[in-house]
Coordinates of C-alpha atoms and ligand atoms in Angstrom, one line a residue:
X1 CA -24.0 -24.6 -23.9
X2 CA -20.3 -23.7 -24.7
X3 CA -17.7 -25.6 -23.1
X4 CA -15.1 -23.0 -23.9
X5 CA -14.8 -21.5 -20.6
X6 CA -12.6 -22.3 -17.5
X7 CA -15.9 -22.4 -15.7
X8 CA -17.3 -25.0 -18.3
X9 CA -14.9 -27.6 -16.6
X10 CA -17.0 -27.7 -13.6
X11 CA -20.5 -26.7 -14.6
X12 CA -20.6 -28.1 -18.2
X13 CA -19.6 -31.1 -17.0
X14 CA -22.1 -34.7 -17.4
X15 CA -22.5 -37.2 -14.9
X16 CA -22.0 -37.1 -11.1
X17 CA -19.8 -34.4 -10.7
X18 CA -21.5 -32.1 -12.9
X19 CA -24.7 -32.8 -10.9
X20 CA -22.5 -31.8 -7.6
X21 CA -21.3 -28.9 -9.0
X22 CA -25.1 -27.6 -10.3
X23 CA -27.1 -28.9 -8.0
X24 CA -25.6 -27.4 -4.7
X25 CA -25.3 -24.2 -6.3
X26 CA -28.8 -24.0 -6.9
X27 CA -29.4 -24.6 -3.2
X28 CA -29.3 -20.6 -3.4
X29 CA -32.0 -20.3 -5.4
X30 CA -30.2 -19.6 -8.8
X31 CA -32.2 -21.2 -12.2
X32 CA -30.3 -23.4 -14.3
X33 CA -29.9 -20.7 -17.1
X34 CA -26.8 -19.8 -15.0
X35 CA -24.8 -22.6 -16.1
X36 CA -25.3 -21.9 -19.7
X37 CA -21.6 -21.3 -20.5
X38 CA -22.0 -17.4 -19.6
X39 CA -18.9 -16.1 -17.8
X40 CA -18.6 -17.0 -14.2
X41 CA -17.2 -14.0 -12.6
X42 CA -16.0 -14.5 -9.0
X43 CA -16.0 -11.0 -6.8
X44 CA -13.2 -11.3 -3.9
X45 CA -14.5 -8.9 -1.0
X46 CA -12.3 -8.0 1.9
X47 CA -15.3 -6.9 3.8
X48 CA -15.0 -7.3 7.5
X49 CA -16.3 -5.5 10.8
X50 CA -12.3 -6.1 12.1
X51 CA -11.9 -3.9 9.0
X52 CA -13.4 -0.6 9.1
X53 CA -12.0 0.9 5.9
X54 CA -13.5 -1.8 4.1
X55 CA -16.9 -2.4 5.9
X56 CA -18.6 -1.1 2.8
X57 CA -17.6 -3.5 0.6
X58 CA -20.5 -6.1 0.5
X59 CA -22.8 -2.7 -0.7
X60 CA -20.2 -1.9 -3.2
X61 CA -19.9 -5.8 -4.4
X62 CA -24.0 -5.7 -4.9
X63 CA -23.2 -2.9 -7.6
X64 CA -20.7 -5.2 -9.3
X65 CA -22.9 -7.8 -9.4
X66 CA -25.7 -5.6 -11.1
X67 CA -22.7 -5.0 -13.8
X68 CA -22.0 -8.6 -14.0
X69 CA -25.4 -9.5 -14.5
X70 CA -26.4 -6.7 -17.0
X71 CA -23.3 -7.7 -19.6
X72 CA -24.3 -11.4 -19.5
X73 CA -22.4 -12.6 -16.5
X74 CA -22.8 -14.8 -13.2
X75 CA -21.6 -13.0 -10.3
X76 CA -20.4 -15.0 -7.1
X77 CA -18.9 -13.0 -4.0
X78 CA -16.7 -15.0 -1.9
X79 CA -14.6 -13.5 1.3
X80 CA -10.7 -13.0 1.1
X81 CA -8.8 -12.4 4.4
X82 CA -9.5 -8.5 5.4
X83 CA -7.0 -6.6 6.9
X84 CA -7.5 -3.7 8.9
X85 CA -4.7 -1.8 9.3
X86 CA -5.2 0.0 12.6
X87 CA -6.7 -3.3 14.5
X88 CA -4.2 -6.2 13.7
X89 CA -1.0 -6.9 15.8
X90 CA 1.5 -7.2 15.4
X91 CA 1.2 -5.3 12.2
X92 CA -1.1 -5.8 9.1
X93 CA 1.9 -6.0 6.7
X94 CA 2.5 -9.8 7.9
X95 CA -0.5 -10.5 6.8
X96 CA -0.3 -9.3 3.1
X97 CA 1.2 -12.5 1.5
X98 CA -1.3 -14.1 3.5
X99 CA -4.0 -12.5 2.3
X100 CA -2.4 -13.1 -1.2
X101 CA -1.8 -16.7 -1.2
X102 CA -5.4 -17.4 0.2
X103 CA -7.1 -15.2 -3.0
X104 CA -4.6 -16.4 -5.4
X105 CA -5.8 -20.1 -4.2
X106 CA -9.4 -19.3 -4.1
X107 CA -9.5 -17.7 -7.7
X108 CA -7.9 -20.8 -8.9
X109 CA -9.7 -23.4 -7.3
X110 CA -13.2 -22.3 -7.9
X111 CA -14.9 -22.0 -11.2
X112 CA -14.2 -18.8 -12.5
X113 CA -13.4 -17.0 -15.4
X114 CA -12.5 -13.9 -14.0
X115 CA -12.4 -11.9 -10.8
X116 CA -13.5 -8.5 -9.4
X117 CA -11.1 -7.2 -6.7
X118 CA -12.4 -5.2 -3.7
X119 CA -9.9 -3.7 -1.2
X120 CA -9.6 0.0 0.5
X121 CA -7.5 -0.7 3.6
X122 CA -4.0 -0.4 2.9
X123 CA -2.7 -4.3 2.2
X124 CA -5.9 -5.3 0.9
X125 CA -4.9 -3.5 -2.5
X126 CA -1.6 -5.0 -2.8
X127 CA -2.8 -8.3 -1.3
X128 CA -5.2 -9.2 -4.0
X129 CA -3.1 -7.7 -6.8
X130 CA -0.5 -10.0 -6.0
X131 CA -3.1 -12.7 -6.0
X132 CA -4.7 -12.0 -9.5
X133 CA -1.1 -11.4 -11.0
X134 CA -0.2 -14.9 -9.7
X135 CA -3.3 -16.8 -11.2
X136 CA -3.4 -14.8 -14.6
X137 CA -7.0 -14.8 -15.2
X138 CA -8.9 -11.4 -16.6
X139 CA -8.8 -9.2 -13.3
X140 CA -10.5 -5.7 -12.4
X141 CA -10.0 -3.9 -9.1
X142 CA -12.5 -1.6 -7.1
X143 CA -11.4 -0.1 -4.2
X144 CA -13.6 1.5 -1.6
X145 CA -12.7 4.7 -1.9
X146 CA -11.7 7.3 1.0
X147 CA -13.7 8.8 3.4
X148 CA -15.4 12.3 3.3
X149 CA -13.0 15.1 4.8
X150 CA -12.5 14.8 8.6
X151 CA -14.0 18.0 10.1
X152 CA -12.5 19.4 13.5
X153 CA -13.0 22.5 14.9
X154 CA -14.1 24.2 11.7
X155 CA -11.1 22.8 10.0
X156 CA -10.6 19.8 7.9
X157 CA -8.3 17.1 9.2
X158 CA -7.0 14.2 7.3
X159 CA -6.8 10.5 8.8
X160 CA -3.8 9.4 10.6
X161 CA -1.8 12.8 9.4
X162 CA -4.0 14.5 12.2
X163 CA -3.4 11.8 15.2
X164 CA 0.4 12.2 14.5
X165 CA -0.3 15.9 15.4
X166 CA -2.6 15.6 18.2
X167 CA -0.2 13.0 19.8
X168 CA 2.5 15.8 20.1
X169 CA -0.5 18.2 21.0
X170 CA -1.5 16.0 23.7
X171 CA 2.3 15.4 25.0
X172 CA 2.9 19.0 25.1
X173 CA -0.3 19.6 27.1
X174 CA -2.0 21.8 24.3
X175 CA -4.9 19.4 23.8
X176 CA -6.8 17.6 26.7
X177 CA -7.8 13.9 26.7
X178 CA -11.6 14.8 26.4
X179 CA -10.7 17.1 23.2
X180 CA -8.7 14.4 21.5
X181 CA -11.5 11.7 22.0
X182 CA -14.4 14.3 20.4
X183 CA -11.7 14.9 17.7
X184 CA -11.6 11.0 17.0
X185 CA -15.0 11.1 15.8
X186 CA -14.9 14.0 13.6
X187 CA -11.7 12.6 11.7
X188 CA -13.7 9.1 10.8
X189 CA -17.0 10.1 10.1
X190 CA -18.0 8.1 7.4
X191 CA -17.2 4.9 5.7
X192 CA -14.0 4.4 3.4
X193 CA -10.1 4.4 3.9
X194 CA -7.6 6.7 4.9
X195 CA -8.4 10.2 3.1
X196 CA -4.9 11.5 3.4
X197 CA -2.5 10.4 0.9
X198 CA -1.7 7.8 3.2
X199 CA -0.8 4.0 2.0
X200 CA -4.4 3.3 0.7
X201 CA -5.4 6.4 -1.1
X202 CA -1.8 5.6 -2.8
X203 CA -2.4 1.7 -3.7
X204 CA -5.6 2.8 -5.2
X205 CA -4.1 5.4 -7.2
X206 CA -1.3 3.0 -7.9
X207 CA -4.3 0.4 -9.1
X208 CA -5.8 3.3 -11.8
X209 CA -2.1 4.3 -12.9
X210 CA -1.4 0.4 -13.5
X211 CA -4.5 0.2 -15.1
X212 CA -6.0 -2.4 -13.2
X213 CA -9.0 -0.2 -12.1
X214 CA -11.2 2.4 -14.0
X215 CA -10.5 5.9 -14.4
X216 CA -11.7 7.8 -11.3
X217 CA -11.8 4.6 -9.1
X218 CA -9.3 5.5 -6.7
X219 CA -10.9 9.3 -5.5
X220 CA -14.3 9.0 -5.4
X221 CA -15.8 9.0 -1.6
X222 CA -16.7 5.9 -0.7
X223 CA -20.2 7.3 0.0
X224 CA -20.4 9.0 -3.3
X225 CA -23.2 7.4 -5.7
X226 CA -20.6 7.6 -8.3
X227 CA -18.4 5.3 -6.4
X228 CA -21.4 2.7 -7.0
X229 CA -22.0 3.7 -10.5
X230 CA -17.9 2.9 -10.9
X231 CA -18.3 -0.7 -9.5
X232 CA -21.5 -1.7 -11.7
X233 CA -19.3 -0.2 -14.4
X234 CA -16.3 -2.6 -13.1
X235 CA -19.1 -5.6 -13.5
X236 CA -19.7 -4.7 -17.1
X237 CA -16.1 -4.5 -17.8
X238 CA -14.7 -7.8 -16.1
X239 CA -17.4 -9.8 -18.3
X240 CA -15.8 -7.8 -21.5
X241 CA -12.2 -8.7 -20.2
X242 CA -13.1 -12.5 -20.2
X243 CA -14.8 -12.1 -23.5
X244 CA -11.4 -11.2 -24.9
X245 CA -9.1 -12.5 -22.5
X246 CA -7.2 -9.8 -21.3
X247 CA -5.0 -10.8 -18.6
X248 CA -3.4 -9.0 -15.9
X249 CA 0.1 -9.6 -17.5
X250 CA -1.5 -7.5 -20.5
X251 CA -1.8 -4.7 -18.6
X252 CA 0.5 -4.7 -15.8
X253 CA 3.9 -4.7 -17.9
X254 CA 7.1 -3.1 -17.4
X255 CA 5.8 0.3 -18.6
X256 CA 2.7 0.1 -16.4
X257 CA 4.8 -0.1 -13.5
X258 CA 6.9 2.9 -14.6
X259 CA 3.7 4.9 -15.2
X260 CA 2.7 4.0 -11.6
X261 CA 6.0 5.2 -10.1
X262 CA 5.7 8.5 -11.8
X263 CA 2.5 8.8 -10.7
X264 CA 3.4 8.0 -7.3
X265 CA 5.9 11.1 -7.3
X266 CA 3.4 13.5 -8.7
X267 CA 0.8 12.5 -6.3
X268 CA 3.3 12.7 -3.3
X269 CA 2.5 9.1 -2.7
X270 CA 3.3 6.7 0.0
X271 CA 6.6 5.2 0.3
X272 CA 4.8 1.7 0.9
X273 CA 4.2 1.8 -2.6
X274 CA 7.7 0.4 -3.1
X275 CA 7.4 -2.4 -1.6
X276 CA 4.0 -3.2 -2.8
X277 CA 4.9 -2.6 -6.6
X278 CA 8.0 -4.6 -6.4
X279 CA 6.1 -7.5 -4.8
X280 CA 3.6 -7.2 -7.4
X281 CA 6.0 -7.3 -10.3
X282 CA 7.7 -10.1 -8.6
X283 CA 4.4 -11.9 -9.4
X284 CA 4.6 -11.1 -13.1
X285 CA 8.1 -11.7 -13.5
X286 CA 8.7 -7.8 -14.3
X287 CA 12.0 -6.8 -14.1
X288 CA 12.0 -3.9 -11.7
X289 CA 14.3 -2.4 -9.0
X290 CA 14.3 -0.4 -6.0
X291 CA 16.6 1.9 -7.8
X292 CA 13.4 2.4 -10.6
X293 CA 11.9 4.2 -7.6
X294 CA 14.8 6.9 -7.8
X295 CA 16.0 6.9 -11.6
X296 CA 12.1 7.0 -13.1
X297 CA 11.0 10.3 -10.9
X298 CA 14.0 12.2 -11.1
X299 CA 12.2 14.6 -13.8
X300 CA 8.7 14.0 -12.3
X301 CA 7.6 17.3 -10.0
X302 CA 5.0 16.9 -7.3
X303 CA 1.5 18.0 -8.4
X304 CA -0.7 17.1 -6.2
X305 CA -1.1 19.4 -3.1
X306 CA -2.7 16.8 -0.4
X307 CA -1.8 15.6 3.2
X308 CA 0.7 14.4 4.5
X309 CA 3.2 16.4 2.3
X310 CA 0.5 19.3 1.6
X311 CA -2.8 20.6 2.3
X312 CA -6.1 18.9 1.0
X313 CA -7.5 15.8 1.3
X314 CA -9.0 12.8 -1.1
X315 CA -12.2 14.7 -1.5
X316 CA -10.9 17.8 -2.6
X317 CA -8.6 15.7 -4.9
X318 CA -11.7 13.9 -6.2
X319 CA -13.5 17.3 -7.1
X320 CA -10.6 18.7 -8.4
X321 CA -10.4 15.8 -11.8
X322 CA -8.8 13.0 -9.9
X323 CA -6.0 10.9 -10.8
X324 CA -6.7 11.5 -14.8
X325 CA -6.1 15.1 -14.5
X326 CA -3.0 14.4 -12.7
X327 CA -1.9 11.6 -15.8
X328 CA -3.3 13.9 -18.3
X329 CA -0.8 16.7 -16.8
X330 CA 2.0 14.3 -16.9
X331 CA 1.4 13.9 -20.6
X332 CA 4.9 12.6 -22.3
X333 CA 6.1 11.6 -18.8
X334 CA 4.0 8.6 -19.1
X335 CA 4.0 5.8 -21.5
X336 CA 0.4 7.0 -23.1
X337 CA -0.1 3.4 -25.1
X338 CA -0.3 1.1 -21.9
X339 CA -3.3 -0.6 -22.3
X340 CA -5.8 -0.6 -19.1
X341 CA -9.1 -2.5 -18.0
X342 CA -11.3 0.0 -20.4
X343 CA -9.5 -2.2 -23.3
X344 CA -8.1 1.8 -24.1
X345 CA -4.6 3.0 -23.5
X346 CA -3.8 5.3 -20.9
X347 CA -3.7 8.0 -23.2
X348 CA -6.9 7.5 -24.3
X349 CA -8.7 7.1 -21.0
X350 CA -7.3 10.6 -19.9
X351 CA -7.2 12.5 -23.1
X352 CA -10.2 14.9 -22.0
X353 CA -9.7 14.8 -18.1
X354 CA -10.4 18.1 -16.8
X355 CA -9.0 20.0 -13.8
X356 CA -11.3 22.0 -11.7
X357 CA -9.1 22.8 -8.7
X358 CA -5.4 24.6 -9.8
X359 CA -4.7 25.0 -6.2
X360 CA -5.1 21.0 -5.5
X361 CA -4.1 19.8 -8.6
X362 CA -1.2 22.0 -10.2
X363 CA -0.1 22.4 -13.7
X364 CA 3.0 20.5 -14.4
X365 CA 5.0 24.1 -15.2
X366 CA 3.8 25.6 -11.8
X367 CA 4.3 22.3 -9.6
X368 CA 3.1 22.1 -6.0
X369 CA 7.0 20.3 -5.2
X370 CA 10.1 20.6 -7.7
X371 CA 10.9 17.4 -9.7
X372 CA 13.2 15.1 -7.6
X373 CA 11.7 15.5 -4.4
X374 CA 10.0 12.1 -4.2
X375 CA 11.6 9.2 -3.0
X376 CA 15.2 8.8 -2.5
X377 CA 16.9 5.7 -2.7
X378 CA 20.3 5.6 -0.2
X379 CA 23.2 2.9 -0.4
X380 CA 26.1 2.9 1.8
X381 CA 27.7 0.3 4.3
X382 CA 24.8 1.2 6.6
X383 CA 22.4 0.0 3.9
X384 CA 24.1 -2.1 1.2
X385 CA 20.7 -3.2 -0.3
X386 CA 19.4 0.3 -0.2
X387 CA 17.1 2.4 1.8
X388 CA 14.5 5.1 1.1
X389 CA 13.4 8.3 2.0
X390 CA 10.4 10.4 1.2
X391 CA 12.2 14.1 0.4
X392 CA 9.1 15.8 0.1
X393 CA 8.0 14.8 4.1
X394 CA 11.5 15.7 5.3
X395 CA 13.0 18.9 6.6
X396 CA 15.5 20.4 3.8
X397 CA 17.9 21.4 6.3
X398 CA 18.6 17.8 7.5
X399 CA 18.8 16.0 4.3
X400 CA 22.7 16.7 4.4
X401 CA 23.4 15.6 7.9
X402 CA 26.5 13.8 10.6
X403 CA 25.3 13.0 14.2
X404 CA 25.9 10.5 16.9
X405 CA 23.6 7.7 17.0
X406 CA 21.0 6.7 19.8
X407 CA 20.7 3.3 19.3
X408 CA 17.4 1.1 20.3
X409 CA 17.0 -2.4 19.8
X410 CA 12.9 -1.5 19.4
X411 CA 10.3 0.9 19.4
X412 CA 9.2 -0.3 22.6
X413 CA 12.6 0.4 24.1
X414 CA 12.8 4.0 22.6
X415 CA 9.1 4.6 24.1
X416 CA 9.8 3.8 27.5
X417 CA 12.4 6.4 27.4
X418 CA 11.1 9.3 24.9
X419 CA 9.6 11.3 28.0
X420 CA 12.6 11.1 29.9
X421 CA 14.2 14.6 30.2
X422 CA 17.6 13.3 31.0
X423 CA 17.8 11.4 27.5
X424 CA 21.2 12.0 26.4
X425 CA 19.6 13.6 22.8
X426 CA 20.0 17.2 21.0
X427 CA 18.7 17.9 17.7
X428 CA 21.9 16.6 15.7
X429 CA 21.3 13.2 17.4
X430 CA 20.5 10.3 15.1
X431 CA 17.8 8.2 16.2
X432 CA 18.3 4.3 15.1
X433 CA 15.4 1.8 15.5
X434 CA 16.1 -1.3 15.0
X435 CA 15.2 -5.0 14.2
X436 CA 11.7 -4.0 13.0
X437 CA 12.0 -5.4 9.8
X438 CA 10.2 -8.1 7.7
X439 CA 12.0 -11.1 10.0
X440 CA 12.9 -9.0 12.9
X441 CA 9.5 -7.5 14.3
X442 CA 8.3 -9.4 12.7
X443 CA 6.1 -8.0 9.5
X444 CA 8.2 -4.7 9.1
X445 CA 5.7 -2.7 10.7
X446 CA 5.2 1.5 10.2
X447 CA 7.5 2.2 13.3
X448 CA 9.9 4.0 11.9
X449 CA 8.7 7.7 12.5
X450 CA 8.8 7.6 16.3
X451 CA 7.9 10.4 17.9
X452 CA 10.6 12.9 19.0
X453 CA 12.1 12.6 22.8
X454 CA 9.7 14.9 25.0
X455 CA 12.8 16.9 26.1
X456 CA 13.3 18.3 22.3
X457 CA 9.9 18.5 21.6
X458 CA 10.0 20.9 24.6
X459 CA 12.4 23.0 23.4
X460 CA 11.0 23.3 19.8
X461 CA 12.8 20.9 17.9
X462 CA 10.3 19.6 15.0
X463 CA 12.4 17.1 13.2
X464 CA 15.5 14.7 13.8
X465 CA 17.3 12.0 11.5
X466 CA 15.7 8.9 12.2
X467 CA 17.1 5.5 10.6
X468 CA 15.1 2.1 10.7
X469 CA 14.4 -1.3 9.2
X470 CA 10.8 -0.9 9.2
X471 CA 8.3 1.4 7.2
X472 CA 6.7 4.3 7.7
X473 CA 2.8 5.3 7.7
X474 CA 1.8 6.9 4.4
X475 CA 0.3 9.6 6.7
X476 CA 3.4 10.6 8.6
X477 CA 6.2 13.0 7.8
X478 CA 9.6 14.1 8.9
X479 CA 13.4 13.1 8.1
X480 CA 13.0 9.4 8.2
X481 CA 15.2 6.7 6.4
X482 CA 13.6 3.7 5.8
X483 CA 13.5 -0.1 4.7
X484 CA 17.2 -0.3 5.8
X485 CA 18.7 -3.5 3.9
X486 CA 19.4 -5.8 5.0
X487 CA 17.6 -5.4 8.3
X488 CA 19.2 -5.9 11.7
X489 CA 17.7 -9.5 12.1
X490 CA 19.1 -10.5 9.2
X491 CA 22.4 -9.4 10.0
X492 CA 22.8 -6.1 8.4
X493 CA 24.8 -3.5 9.5
X494 CA 22.4 -1.6 11.2
X495 CA 22.7 -4.4 13.8
X496 CA 26.3 -3.3 14.5
X497 CA 25.7 0.5 15.1
X498 CA 26.8 1.6 18.5
X499 CA 25.2 4.7 20.4
X500 CA 27.7 7.2 19.9
X501 CA 28.7 5.9 16.2
X502 CA 28.7 8.7 13.7
X503 CA 26.5 8.4 10.9
X504 CA 26.5 10.5 7.8
X505 CA 23.4 11.2 5.5
X506 CA 23.8 12.5 2.3
X507 CA 20.6 12.7 0.6
X508 CA 21.6 14.5 -2.6
X509 CA 24.7 12.3 -2.9
X510 CA 22.1 9.2 -2.1
X511 CA 24.7 8.1 0.7
X512 CA 23.9 6.6 4.1
X513 CA 27.0 5.6 6.0
X514 CA 28.2 4.2 9.3
X515 CA 31.5 6.2 10.0
X516 CA 32.9 3.2 11.7
X517 CA 36.2 1.2 10.1
X518 CA 35.8 -2.0 8.5
X519 CA 38.0 -3.6 11.3
X520 CA 36.1 -2.6 13.8
X521 CA 32.9 -3.5 12.4
X522 CA 33.9 -6.9 11.4
X523 CA 34.8 -7.3 15.0
X524 CA 31.7 -6.4 16.1
X525 CA 30.1 -9.1 13.1
X526 CA 31.7 -11.5 14.7
X527 CA 30.1 -11.2 17.9
X528 CA 26.9 -10.8 17.1
X529 CA 24.3 -13.4 17.5
X530 CA 20.7 -13.2 15.4
X531 CA 17.9 -13.0 17.6
X532 CA 15.8 -16.0 18.1
X533 CA 12.8 -17.1 15.8
X534 CA 9.8 -14.7 16.4
X535 CA 7.3 -18.3 16.4
X536 CA 8.3 -21.9 16.4
X537 CA 4.9 -22.8 14.3
X538 CA 2.3 -21.0 12.4
X539 CA 2.0 -18.7 10.1
X540 CA 4.8 -16.6 11.5
X541 CA 7.0 -19.3 11.5
X542 CA 6.4 -19.8 7.5
X543 CA 6.9 -16.0 7.1
X544 CA 10.0 -15.5 9.0
X545 CA 11.6 -18.5 7.4
X546 CA 10.7 -17.4 3.7
X547 CA 9.9 -13.6 3.8
X548 CA 12.6 -11.5 1.5
X549 CA 13.9 -8.4 2.3
X550 CA 12.6 -4.7 1.7
X551 CA 14.4 -4.2 -1.3
X552 CA 12.8 -6.5 -3.3
X553 CA 9.0 -6.3 -2.1
X554 CA 8.9 -8.5 1.4
X555 CA 7.2 -11.1 -1.2
X556 CA 7.6 -15.1 0.7
X557 CA 10.3 -16.6 -1.9
X558 CA 8.0 -19.3 -2.6
X559 CA 5.6 -17.2 -3.7
X560 CA 7.3 -14.9 -6.1
X561 CA 6.0 -15.7 -9.8
X562 CA 2.8 -17.5 -10.6
X563 CA 1.3 -20.8 -11.3
X564 CA -1.5 -20.0 -13.9
X565 CA -5.1 -20.6 -13.6
X566 CA -5.0 -24.8 -14.4
X567 CA -6.2 -27.1 -11.7
X568 CA -5.8 -30.8 -11.9
X569 CA -7.8 -33.4 -10.6
X570 CA -11.7 -33.3 -9.7
X571 CA -12.4 -35.4 -6.6
X572 CA -16.1 -34.9 -7.0
Ligands
FES601 FE1 -7.6 1.4 6.9 FE2 -6.0 4.0 6.7 S1 -6.3 2.6 8.4 S2 -6.6 2.7 5.4

């Protein structure tokens, strides 16, 4: 029996402690050979019936186990907090750091030599990557894959993106409640996460672009047999990574993050990737700044024609060649020598990746959208620490705009009057929705892309400049300025805006300004009082006391960095 592995500290121990560790495990029917020094592989699964996008992950875990056994390892599945985006209140983002903290502690405290991370719904992917980064044991991610394309009345409909449209159709009387109820079932017709290029598909792609999951892993549909093949392969791969002691820090380098940011621009990915990649980098000590999300993509065109920016869905993306085809097309724009979990480089992984449909994945010399139309980072007195806008989802005529503010202190306050035909609003109005940041709501929900006032919808207005310290769903669209930092609840200038103030948005110049003199702002600041804490105890209290602002990734201040895999005393 070798004693070189981390797990040997538990299973190779002699005396009472060793007997305790082995005997209780044998109650599951394992023979004594599993304690012979083979690598013990944890499978962290975020399965739950309350997280419908992840509900099949217990089956994916069975395929991972097959691969681990095949490669000579000992797989042990364990649950990690499942975050279901559509059910959790007030928002799943409030719990991303709790998942990261829970998974980090479980990985470290148990006799594991490596870990496979099973995720799917939006926050589960970054949460598990943050955990693995802070522990530093070899890790491979397997995302659960997207749903099959939604099908309604002969057309493909995308998760989330269709709902925004149906909501407007319902408000405008173009759809009945019964038609909406039928359409719901047509949109979500298989296992898997949202099949638009929303946050889940984006973060699955980010995990692949970072090198943390196998090529093609992001795009196989959840119900495709190759999803399960890939999971089995991941089981083999993690044993290999343990054997060669390849850690997340060796894979998720600054170059890997630069690759991910560029790939995100090429796929028209979600703005949520900004906060999540910043948080993961923070765990690793990789220098990454908000401005990198602007400067690194100015020469990267959007190649992928997927909703919400384009036409197709993830199933089409898979059949067209998936992420390897995009990464091959990006060629020299990526760091080809970055290491991945295959123990090969990015360039080696994608060297022969074919593209089967040029209408879905376009060539770099004939892109879907030209370079520089991805995420822009704005600054100015209204966002001294930055704000972001997804240019490809915005209306070109609003990218340079000056209008009067109409201010709401919560999305609920806006929704209460959105249908009011007497609302003092026109197509030049700038809607300000505030107190939606990490501390303010709390949890920084996806409330920025509020629907337009019914009065304007009736007049055929389709977009309006909206400014918010919250986030926007990756499935949404519109001229929406997000992630304003500092947020209103932290005393940012956003808290000082009054209805009727002039606001100037100039995306080409990367500025966002409140046109109010400094002395007037100082007077307003002196009169401002912070809102009361969102909670007096528990997780929400801890979160609001320690959460960082959006420009650095919304991690908790005491979770930034890592503690490694060492554990101290054994009380058994
Ligand atoms: Fe789970 Fe969209 S709601 S991925």
